[in-house]
Every structure is written in structure tokens, then in C-alpha cells.
XYZ file of C-alpha atoms in Angstrom:
576
model
C 110.866 92.021 87.805
C 112.547 92.696 84.404
C 114.788 95.518 83.091
C 113.140 98.248 81.037
C 113.376 97.688 77.208
C 114.337 100.168 74.607
C 110.755 100.948 73.592
C 109.550 101.649 77.133
C 109.212 105.290 78.140
C 111.592 106.725 80.674
C 108.711 108.444 82.545
C 104.924 108.099 82.800
C 103.265 111.377 84.149
C 105.555 112.660 86.906
C 106.936 109.034 87.781
C 110.357 107.683 86.664
C 110.084 104.172 85.352
C 112.696 101.705 87.026
C 111.577 98.278 85.880
C 108.793 96.092 84.339
C 106.704 94.106 86.784
C 104.529 92.083 84.508
C 102.464 92.001 81.196
C 99.144 90.744 80.219
C 96.153 91.128 77.948
C 95.536 94.835 78.575
C 99.227 96.145 78.765
C 102.336 96.519 80.867
C 102.957 97.070 84.523
C 106.072 99.083 85.576
C 107.696 99.853 88.825
C 107.936 103.626 89.019
C 109.239 106.218 91.552
C 107.429 109.377 92.423
C 109.567 112.743 92.504
C 109.752 112.365 96.239
C 110.999 108.693 96.007
C 107.919 106.703 96.644
C 107.716 103.330 94.831
C 104.504 102.647 92.827
C 103.080 100.092 90.405
C 101.974 101.841 87.135
C 99.470 99.911 84.869
C 99.502 101.210 81.261
C 97.101 100.025 78.637
C 98.532 99.034 75.190
C 98.323 101.536 72.290
C 96.643 99.207 70.076
C 93.614 98.662 72.317
C 93.114 102.369 73.239
C 90.471 102.805 70.477
C 88.493 99.775 71.754
C 85.465 101.286 73.613
C 85.057 98.182 75.774
C 88.639 98.164 76.754
C 88.651 101.723 77.826
C 85.331 101.182 79.682
C 86.918 98.135 81.505
C 90.029 100.203 82.403
C 88.073 103.236 83.745
C 85.893 100.731 85.761
C 89.078 99.299 87.194
C 90.158 102.654 88.335
C 86.823 103.228 90.071
C 86.899 99.866 91.561
C 90.375 100.195 93.040
C 89.428 103.820 94.276
C 86.306 102.242 95.870
C 87.925 99.095 97.462
C 90.106 100.159 100.424
C 91.379 97.628 102.853
C 94.199 96.087 104.325
C 94.308 93.555 101.698
C 94.470 95.682 98.639
C 97.018 98.085 97.041
C 95.782 101.727 97.527
C 95.100 103.808 94.555
C 97.564 106.636 94.263
C 97.186 108.347 90.862
C 95.620 107.769 87.298
C 95.390 109.393 83.930
C 92.167 108.720 82.032
C 91.579 111.678 79.828
C 93.850 110.798 76.825
C 96.373 108.147 75.775
C 98.582 106.855 77.322
C 95.939 105.648 79.844
C 97.477 104.589 83.203
C 96.973 103.991 86.857
C 99.409 103.934 89.631
C 98.927 102.106 93.102
C 101.163 101.304 95.934
C 103.979 98.913 95.230
C 103.655 95.846 97.254
C 106.865 93.882 97.590
C 106.640 90.108 97.782
C 106.292 86.968 95.528
C 103.029 85.902 94.029
C 101.508 82.717 95.555
C 102.091 81.129 92.072
C 105.741 82.052 92.333
C 106.019 80.970 95.946
C 104.595 77.498 95.329
C 106.708 77.001 92.240
C 109.911 77.729 94.153
C 109.152 76.033 97.510
C 106.466 73.636 96.554
C 103.120 72.984 98.455
C 102.428 74.750 101.602
C 102.040 72.916 104.935
C 98.238 72.477 106.020
C 98.445 74.959 108.940
C 99.946 77.540 106.749
C 97.224 76.988 104.010
C 94.656 77.512 106.815
C 95.985 80.709 107.853
C 96.147 81.937 104.179
C 92.730 80.539 103.633
C 91.419 82.764 106.626
C 93.459 85.840 105.583
C 92.240 85.829 101.984
C 88.706 85.097 103.083
C 88.825 88.141 105.192
C 90.233 90.142 102.392
C 87.439 88.969 99.962
C 84.907 89.861 102.674
C 86.331 93.353 102.910
C 86.057 93.766 99.065
C 82.513 92.278 99.005
C 81.447 94.754 101.732
C 82.118 97.636 99.139
C 79.628 95.767 96.695
C 82.435 94.512 94.556
C 83.400 91.033 93.379
C 86.949 90.346 92.277
C 86.153 87.853 89.485
C 89.714 86.848 88.976
C 91.170 85.398 92.114
C 93.916 83.009 91.481
C 97.478 82.362 92.582
C 98.977 84.955 90.317
C 96.701 87.675 91.741
C 97.757 87.084 95.315
C 100.838 88.771 96.625
C 102.528 87.327 99.779
C 103.776 90.451 101.314
C 105.552 90.391 104.661
C 102.491 91.879 106.433
C 99.986 89.630 104.841
C 98.599 88.713 101.449
C 97.398 91.242 99.177
C 94.659 90.924 96.428
C 95.680 92.486 93.198
C 94.261 92.998 89.635
C 90.841 94.311 89.821
C 90.920 94.503 85.884
C 87.550 92.523 85.600
C 86.172 93.120 89.012
C 82.572 94.281 88.998
C 80.175 96.207 91.357
C 76.794 95.073 92.107
C 75.098 97.753 89.751
C 77.599 97.103 86.833
C 77.086 95.188 83.693
C 79.704 92.668 82.416
C 82.241 93.819 79.933
C 83.344 90.611 78.238
C 84.008 89.869 74.587
C 81.200 87.855 72.858
C 81.454 84.145 73.440
C 83.967 84.541 76.319
C 83.591 84.212 80.166
C 85.542 86.311 82.835
C 88.334 84.751 84.857
C 90.728 82.148 84.438
C 90.081 78.436 83.576
C 90.483 76.221 86.656
C 89.609 79.097 89.073
C 86.372 80.481 87.396
C 83.043 79.106 88.993
C 80.791 76.828 86.995
C 77.816 79.407 87.022
C 80.176 82.032 85.592
C 81.260 79.706 82.867
C 77.854 78.536 82.013
C 75.515 81.485 82.543
C 77.980 84.419 83.331
C 76.376 84.719 86.736
C 78.936 86.608 88.817
C 78.513 87.086 92.455
C 80.221 86.632 95.826
C 79.904 82.965 95.575
C 81.955 82.843 92.575
C 84.822 84.464 94.534
C 84.393 81.710 97.174
C 84.843 79.117 94.484
C 88.063 80.797 93.218
C 89.239 81.028 96.866
C 88.795 77.250 97.315
C 90.669 76.635 94.018
C 93.400 78.982 94.967
C 94.031 77.216 98.343
C 93.832 73.937 96.582
C 96.814 74.949 94.346
C 98.648 76.082 97.504
C 98.198 72.798 99.179
C 99.001 70.505 96.219
C 101.249 72.658 94.104
C 99.004 71.443 91.110
C 96.406 73.252 89.008
C 93.075 72.337 90.917
C 91.256 71.000 87.664
C 94.397 69.947 85.826
C 96.221 71.514 82.832
C 95.602 71.515 79.181
C 93.410 73.494 76.767
C 91.241 76.281 78.438
C 88.068 74.650 77.284
C 89.120 71.332 78.656
C 90.093 72.720 82.099
C 86.615 74.724 82.241
C 84.805 71.620 81.518
C 86.401 69.803 84.398
C 85.540 72.717 86.655
C 81.877 72.456 85.725
C 81.590 68.686 85.643
C 84.426 66.935 87.540
C 85.685 67.061 91.248
C 88.735 69.131 92.265
C 91.805 67.263 92.486
C 93.032 67.129 96.121
C 95.186 64.024 96.525
C 97.538 64.227 99.428
C 95.672 67.212 101.082
C 95.031 66.815 104.922
C 91.416 65.693 105.354
C 89.908 68.581 107.268
C 91.538 71.174 104.867
C 90.336 69.111 101.770
C 86.734 69.232 103.074
C 86.740 73.029 103.415
C 88.122 73.353 100.012
C 85.437 70.892 98.651
C 82.795 72.887 100.263
C 84.154 76.081 98.715
C 84.176 74.601 95.157
C 80.786 73.109 95.261
C 79.208 73.202 91.841
C 76.013 74.893 93.129
C 76.851 78.313 94.288
C 74.081 78.044 97.051
C 75.929 75.141 98.490
C 79.187 77.113 99.073
C 79.929 78.527 102.595
C 79.906 82.313 103.484
C 83.365 83.789 104.007
C 82.629 84.146 107.695
C 82.090 80.417 107.982
C 85.384 79.869 106.157
C 87.248 81.935 108.594
C 85.666 80.160 111.566
C 86.495 76.747 110.090
C 90.184 77.669 109.537
C 90.392 77.922 113.438
C 93.249 80.432 113.084
C 95.019 80.897 116.444
C 98.159 82.802 115.203
C 98.813 85.402 112.483
C 99.913 84.274 109.157
C 102.819 86.520 109.257
C 104.184 84.562 112.318
C 104.015 81.412 110.339
C 107.502 80.040 109.804
C 106.938 78.759 106.140
C 105.066 82.092 105.292
C 107.986 84.123 106.698
C 110.488 82.176 104.827
C 108.920 83.300 101.596
C 110.500 86.744 102.128
C 113.618 85.419 100.519
C 111.741 85.199 97.252
C 111.191 88.849 97.077
C 113.160 90.390 94.209
C 115.564 93.039 94.904
C 114.666 96.539 93.851
C 116.714 97.647 90.721
C 119.754 99.666 91.281
C 119.497 102.878 89.104
C 122.754 104.481 87.995
C 121.567 107.878 88.743
C 120.073 108.075 92.429
C 118.290 111.169 91.599
C 116.541 111.351 88.321
C 117.115 114.383 86.154
C 114.115 116.722 86.428
C 111.730 116.717 83.512
C 112.175 119.377 80.908
C 109.557 122.182 80.972
C 109.045 125.212 79.110
C 111.150 128.027 80.614
C 108.124 129.942 81.944
C 106.526 126.912 83.739
C 106.742 126.600 87.520
C 105.354 123.675 89.450
C 103.828 121.094 87.382
C 100.497 119.215 87.808
C 99.512 115.871 88.913
C 97.424 113.745 86.398
C 93.963 112.805 87.408
C 93.786 111.007 90.695
C 93.193 107.251 91.108
C 95.418 104.054 91.377
C 95.984 100.365 91.534
C 98.265 97.280 91.864
C 101.534 95.705 92.183
C 103.703 92.871 90.759
C 101.875 90.328 88.641
C 99.380 92.900 87.533
C 98.957 93.613 83.739
C 99.252 96.902 81.890
C 101.042 97.945 78.664
C 104.109 99.424 76.892
C 103.295 102.902 75.525
C 104.751 105.348 73.206
C 106.838 108.119 74.763
C 104.392 110.859 75.757
C 104.600 114.050 73.914
C 105.226 115.862 77.169
C 106.499 114.523 80.501
C 103.781 116.282 82.348
C 99.960 116.064 82.084
C 98.206 119.431 82.283
C 94.869 119.808 83.895
C 92.393 122.870 83.838
C 92.921 123.298 87.476
C 96.719 122.752 88.300
C 97.543 120.815 91.394
C 100.854 121.057 93.343
C 103.154 118.061 93.100
C 101.994 115.551 95.486
C 103.108 112.349 97.086
C 106.640 113.039 98.077
C 107.093 109.665 99.689
C 110.375 107.913 100.926
C 111.900 104.968 99.308
C 110.134 102.006 100.333
C 111.676 99.202 102.669
C 111.952 95.693 101.119
C 108.505 94.708 102.464
C 106.010 97.373 101.470
C 102.534 96.486 102.181
C 99.204 97.780 101.025
C 98.844 99.704 104.305
C 102.382 101.363 103.601
C 102.848 102.599 107.111
C 105.365 105.352 106.787
C 108.041 105.409 109.571
C 109.504 108.871 110.358
C 113.093 109.853 109.711
C 113.254 112.270 112.610
C 115.587 115.115 112.514
C 115.869 118.672 114.134
C 114.619 121.541 112.093
C 117.054 124.189 110.831
C 117.641 127.089 113.208
C 118.752 130.624 112.785
C 121.482 132.437 114.854
C 119.029 132.877 117.750
C 118.034 129.263 117.874
C 114.606 130.118 116.383
C 113.236 127.393 113.868
C 112.748 128.594 110.359
C 112.118 125.460 108.716
C 110.931 122.057 109.702
C 112.734 118.922 109.294
C 111.594 116.902 106.301
C 111.275 113.156 106.464
C 110.999 110.849 103.466
C 107.450 110.112 103.904
C 104.128 111.309 102.739
C 105.354 114.936 102.506
C 108.613 116.849 102.655
C 108.979 120.617 103.450
C 110.500 122.876 101.034
C 112.980 124.977 103.106
C 113.171 128.556 102.425
C 116.980 129.110 102.164
C 118.197 132.708 102.370
C 119.454 133.799 98.872
C 117.856 131.000 97.096
C 114.621 131.651 95.163
C 111.824 129.383 95.551
C 109.101 128.596 93.076
C 105.915 130.471 93.942
C 103.390 128.076 95.022
C 99.734 128.363 95.150
C 98.049 128.214 98.590
C 96.571 124.652 99.156
C 92.752 124.870 99.096
C 92.157 121.400 100.601
C 93.678 117.919 101.754
C 92.991 114.744 100.017
C 94.387 111.367 101.467
C 96.942 109.639 99.451
C 97.474 106.415 101.548
C 95.651 104.236 103.919
C 95.983 106.061 107.089
C 96.868 104.006 110.285
C 97.157 106.654 112.846
C 95.014 105.704 115.884
C 94.651 107.388 119.069
C 94.130 105.631 122.316
C 93.234 107.189 125.638
C 95.317 106.669 128.739
C 93.520 104.094 131.020
C 94.053 106.224 134.207
C 93.251 109.570 132.587
C 90.234 111.661 133.480
C 91.102 114.780 131.323
C 91.297 113.345 127.899
C 95.107 112.492 127.773
C 96.346 109.691 125.447
C 98.583 108.928 122.579
C 98.930 107.724 119.058
C 100.727 104.566 118.102
C 102.602 106.145 115.310
C 105.136 109.047 115.581
C 104.765 112.372 113.814
C 106.122 112.335 110.297
C 107.776 115.906 110.809
C 108.815 117.884 113.821
C 107.838 121.429 114.650
C 109.034 122.591 117.996
C 106.921 125.544 117.940
C 103.514 123.984 117.036
C 100.991 123.990 119.569
C 97.406 122.515 119.578
C 94.323 122.149 121.720
C 91.111 119.974 121.564
C 88.232 120.607 123.864
C 84.567 121.022 124.214
C 83.280 124.112 122.135
C 81.332 125.312 125.083
C 84.047 124.961 127.836
C 87.655 123.600 128.521
C 86.306 120.242 129.381
C 87.444 117.243 127.336
C 85.511 116.916 123.896
C 83.002 114.069 124.067
C 79.963 115.175 122.306
C 78.280 117.986 120.331
C 80.629 120.555 118.857
C 84.395 120.563 119.445
C 86.984 123.426 119.339
C 90.360 122.808 117.887
C 93.059 125.325 118.128
C 96.341 125.591 116.326
C 99.273 127.967 116.355
C 103.038 128.274 116.073
C 104.616 129.489 119.213
C 107.759 131.669 118.671
C 108.755 130.644 115.348
C 110.271 133.388 113.171
C 109.184 133.073 109.517
C 111.301 133.953 106.657
C 110.041 136.783 104.456
C 107.494 135.339 101.971
C 107.462 131.930 103.779
C 104.257 130.000 104.694
C 103.466 127.156 106.873
C 100.078 125.609 106.150
C 98.339 123.453 108.525
C 95.161 121.336 108.179
C 93.464 119.286 110.817
C 91.996 115.831 110.077
C 89.456 114.519 112.523
C 89.108 110.778 112.047
C 86.094 108.629 113.344
C 87.030 105.177 114.889
C 85.164 103.343 111.982
C 84.742 103.661 108.195
C 81.597 105.821 107.528
C 78.969 105.168 105.179
C 78.627 108.682 103.351
C 74.872 108.183 102.831
C 73.912 107.409 106.377
C 76.690 109.246 108.226
C 77.208 106.251 110.437
C 79.717 103.342 110.519
C 79.488 100.818 107.642
C 77.581 97.896 109.052
C 79.619 94.677 109.502
C 82.939 96.344 108.739
C 85.724 94.289 110.045
C 88.652 96.831 110.063
C 89.367 100.135 111.529
C 89.104 103.430 109.682
C 91.835 103.635 107.216
C 90.769 106.974 105.825
C 92.264 110.424 106.731
C 88.810 111.338 107.975
C 87.266 114.808 107.715
C 89.717 117.788 107.163
C 89.777 121.444 107.580
C 90.821 123.995 104.926
C 94.645 124.572 105.250
C 95.441 127.797 107.122
C 98.870 129.626 106.978
C 100.027 129.848 110.578
C 103.065 132.110 109.608
C 100.381 134.765 108.341
C 99.502 135.673 111.965
C 102.961 136.011 113.117
C 103.666 138.898 110.669
C 101.553 141.423 112.444
C 101.192 140.188 116.016
C 103.531 140.475 118.888
C 102.717 136.827 119.957
C 101.443 133.759 117.879
C 97.717 134.073 117.599
C 95.465 130.916 117.986
C 93.490 129.776 114.957
C 90.227 128.128 116.144
C 88.141 125.515 114.276
C 84.889 124.070 115.056
C 84.052 120.373 114.573
C 81.941 119.319 112.532
C 81.276 122.823 111.071
C 84.723 123.580 109.462
C 85.422 120.059 108.300
C 84.553 117.709 105.330
C 85.776 114.750 103.488
C 87.411 115.520 100.034
C 87.782 113.056 97.082
C 88.971 113.879 93.600
C 89.340 117.593 94.494
C 85.622 118.021 95.400
C 83.698 117.619 98.693
C 82.578 114.042 99.147
C 80.797 114.284 102.334
C 80.070 116.588 105.319
C 81.754 115.818 108.690
C 79.481 113.616 110.920
C 78.455 114.563 114.485
C 80.891 112.524 116.898
C 77.785 110.985 118.510
C 77.240 108.896 115.290
C 80.373 107.022 115.983
C 81.066 106.549 119.790
C 84.563 105.494 120.533
C 88.153 106.793 120.146
C 88.506 109.587 117.666
C 91.906 110.677 116.223
C 92.901 114.192 115.553
C 95.821 114.739 113.201
C 97.637 118.112 112.506
C 99.227 118.107 108.964
C 101.774 120.347 107.610
C 100.496 120.948 104.040
C 102.277 121.949 100.855
C 99.742 120.832 98.230
C 96.292 118.723 98.296
C 98.213 115.545 98.260
C 101.368 116.580 99.719
C 101.245 116.593 103.581
C 102.987 115.228 106.684
C 101.659 114.682 110.412
C 103.303 117.021 112.756
C 101.126 116.145 115.905
C 98.366 113.727 116.872
C 95.604 114.030 119.626
C 92.310 112.452 120.162
C 89.213 112.267 122.166
C 86.579 109.668 123.404
C 83.083 110.452 121.747
C 80.105 109.257 123.659
């Protein structure tokens, strides 16, 4: 992590730049901070290549790839700007050293640590391959050793099954020494090429040396095609698995599931003493003189500003570019969105999942003890309190909710309960002492298990300020990731559902309190009133709960904008 240089812009989109994370062929990667305090990694492509159609096509494909690939082993896409220069994308910031830096600082890893890293990266690659994507540039510099597990970064040359190669004439994708022979010889890219790169990466971790030696790129590539990998000193069984992965014939390489089995992992990598000791290599976050950045300058008549186009990607060790200062700190869109992603400052070990822990506090109360504003926590959303005598900008009602992070809220039923009782493993991000909710079968008051469900929401005896709003959306989340084409769980998926699920249109619960003696219930029907939203548009209709039997999670979200929300309650039900 390096200090910003004089030619670096102070802001990209709505993000304040704090430091440089890395640089590469396409551009510069910055550490940025959102208006609400969330740390992101921002990749910006260089001005001098923005006129190259292939470079722009590769960058656009990178954004789409990172948007598609969503797992516990990859950084989540947060935002992107693809309409005009400067072109950039922002992903969650992942704190931790690269594998390259860790081995350079601490030397080769012990055999047992290598096995655990082997298995974890194989599992991560399997998750990527399940989305029909090959990474194509796995190497020690593109593996981040976060405290909650390794993260795969830099999908700049990743390719989906239906995509054609975007490489310059006479060149092959990837990095010499980690690129498979069939890619170098015939540009044949597939999952087996990632297995080769995985074996070469673990060889580096186990020996501390380049797997096919050093020197001119052409010489290193020749060795990768014609000579055996260098494994002197590696424990016999581990060396055998590495050799199997780097077989010259792609058909002779093992499947990732076999790699995981042969690693015989009995404990989590994050429990490994050598791995946990690498946390000391994490670079400290930069201390900025002004804790709160001055707000961007807008024309006098402008109110809330827009987010640039959605999208995201990566972390330290990635490669974006330096840019000329933008003409305006705010990018405009035909359909303005409210400012999103008011996340808290990230703790030292931010992982791709980026689980947000609540800063719980009591809501403000009026003289009668009635809550007038909820307590904001530095997480996915913060509330804008309506303070008497202080004018607030006039916000547009949110029309939908779109996820901004991997969501790790999961509801589990009580073992002894017969009436649908249970609990979520994560606490709510905000408190509202007046919020009430109900989840039941649509035809009766019985627990919801099949067919249609009825979900009720209301605010009990809250007293709203004049002109105040309190929008709530309900998210209904299946146990597993759902294939939008089939409406059923993705076959072979190894991970739980990290999406927000299907959401309802936000409703203002203060609205009913203005004319009623008591707070009215707002009733929603699942699946009729729910859908999945992506890029501001409907991506998929909600599925029948029978399509995915198991524990479903129901999240209640306080919404201020399409990407600005916080959980206030969590329920669930068991679908049969």
C-alpha cells in the first residue's frame, strides 16, 4: 500500500481515495472510502488505453465476470462506471498479504499449511467454475490471505464458457510459470488450465521458488511445456499431488473435488498456526488527516447525487490505472439513484463475505419516550434522522432493493419448536423498538411450509415527524443459490445462499400512521409480491418455496435507497 501521488485524483465517483494498492498493465488500483465509510478497492484503467477497443472489451468483461462470480472466495462487486472515461470498478476491500508477499516474508509454508491452502483454493476455483468461468491467471500475486480464508482476485482475463479470447496477437493469456502448456501452445483455456495454475501456485508456497525457474518469459514458458516442475525438498505426498495437477496433458490432471479429498483436511485453514501468523503482514490502513472528507462540490440546486453504474471487483495486488481528475466528482445517470452503500469502516481483517457487525444503540426518543428515529449503525445502511428545525434533502421514494454485499443472514429453527420458532445467527443492523412482523401460511395462521405465505409488517406506536418516512422491504431468501433459468437450486453448489434473495417493493410504514388511530398492518404475499432485482431491473420472479426445501430466511430491511438499507429483524420458516 503506497501513498497517493500528486497526479492521482482525490475522488473516483462518490469514493474518496486513500492510497494506492497496486498497479499493472491495465491501470491502477486504489483504496477508496464510500460516503458512509466503507473501504473498497477501485480499479481504474489507464487513459492511454481507453481508446483501444480490445482493452475496453476486456475491462467490461471483467466487470461482468466479477458480477457473475459470487462466492466466499472472491471479492464482491460493489460499483462500476462503464459509460465514459475514466472507466473503473469497485469491489470490497480485502485486507491481508498476497501469497507472494507472505512467502517472500516468511519463507516456504509447512506441508500441512500447504495442504489446507491447496484444498481451500481448490474449493474456491470450483465455485468459480460452477459459474461457467475460468480464472486464467491464478498465481501467488492473485491470492490474498485474508484472516477468514484465501481470496481469489484479478479476474481481468477470466473467461466465461461462451466468450472468445481477448489477447493481443502472438501472446497467450496468463503468467509464465503458472500458465498451462495447452494455453501456451494452442490457447486452449478450460478448467484444467486453472488446475495446472493451482498446482504451480502451491509449489511456490511449498518451496518459496518459482515453479519453473526464473528468467526470460519465453524460457520459463518453454520449461512449463517441456520440463518437470521443480519440487526439491517438498514432502513426498504433497509433491505427488502437485505433480498430478501440473501434468502436461490436461486430461491427466485431477478434478478439483479429487484435489480436495487428497488434501485430507481435518481443520480449517484459519485455525492453522502458520496461516494465522501471517496476519502480522497485513498493512495498516492509512491515517487520513481529515477523518471526515469534505463533501463534493455540487451546483447549488443539486440535491442527492447519483451512484455510477453498478458493478465491482478486487483488492490489493489487483491492477488498475491512474486517471486524470474527472470533470465532475459525481457521475450522472438518466435515472438517478440515491446514494448507496453507507458502510462502516472495515476492521483490519475484511473478508470477501464482509460480515457486518452491528454498532447497537438506542433510537432517539421524544419527550413522551416515543421513538422518532432509529439508531444508525455503521453498516450496510444508516438512517437519516429528522431533527426538528433542520431541513433534510427531499429524497425520492425507493422503488426497489438491490443487494450490495454477500448476505450471510441464515435462519435456523429451534429444535424443540412446533410452531415455527427459530433465530438468525447475525444480529440486526438497526433497532426499531416499534417494528412488528408476522410470517404465516396465507390461508391460516399456521407456520408457513408450502404454497403461498403471508408476511405482515407494521410500526406499533411510533410517532413520525412531519414529512418523515420509514420505508421497509422484505427479503425472502432460499436456503440455496437459485438458477434463474430453472427456478431450482444450482446443481452441485457447495455453498449456502449468499444472495439477498427475493425482495418486495419498499413501503412507507409511517404513511399509515398519519391517518389511523393505531398502526395498520401491511400484508405481502409470497411469492406474488417478490422478485430478484439486478442492475435496477427485475432479474427473476420469486420461486415457489417447494422448489428448495429447507430453512428459508426472511429479512426485514429499513430502506433509504435501492442500495442503502439495513436489517431490522430476521425471521424464517421451514419449506417442505
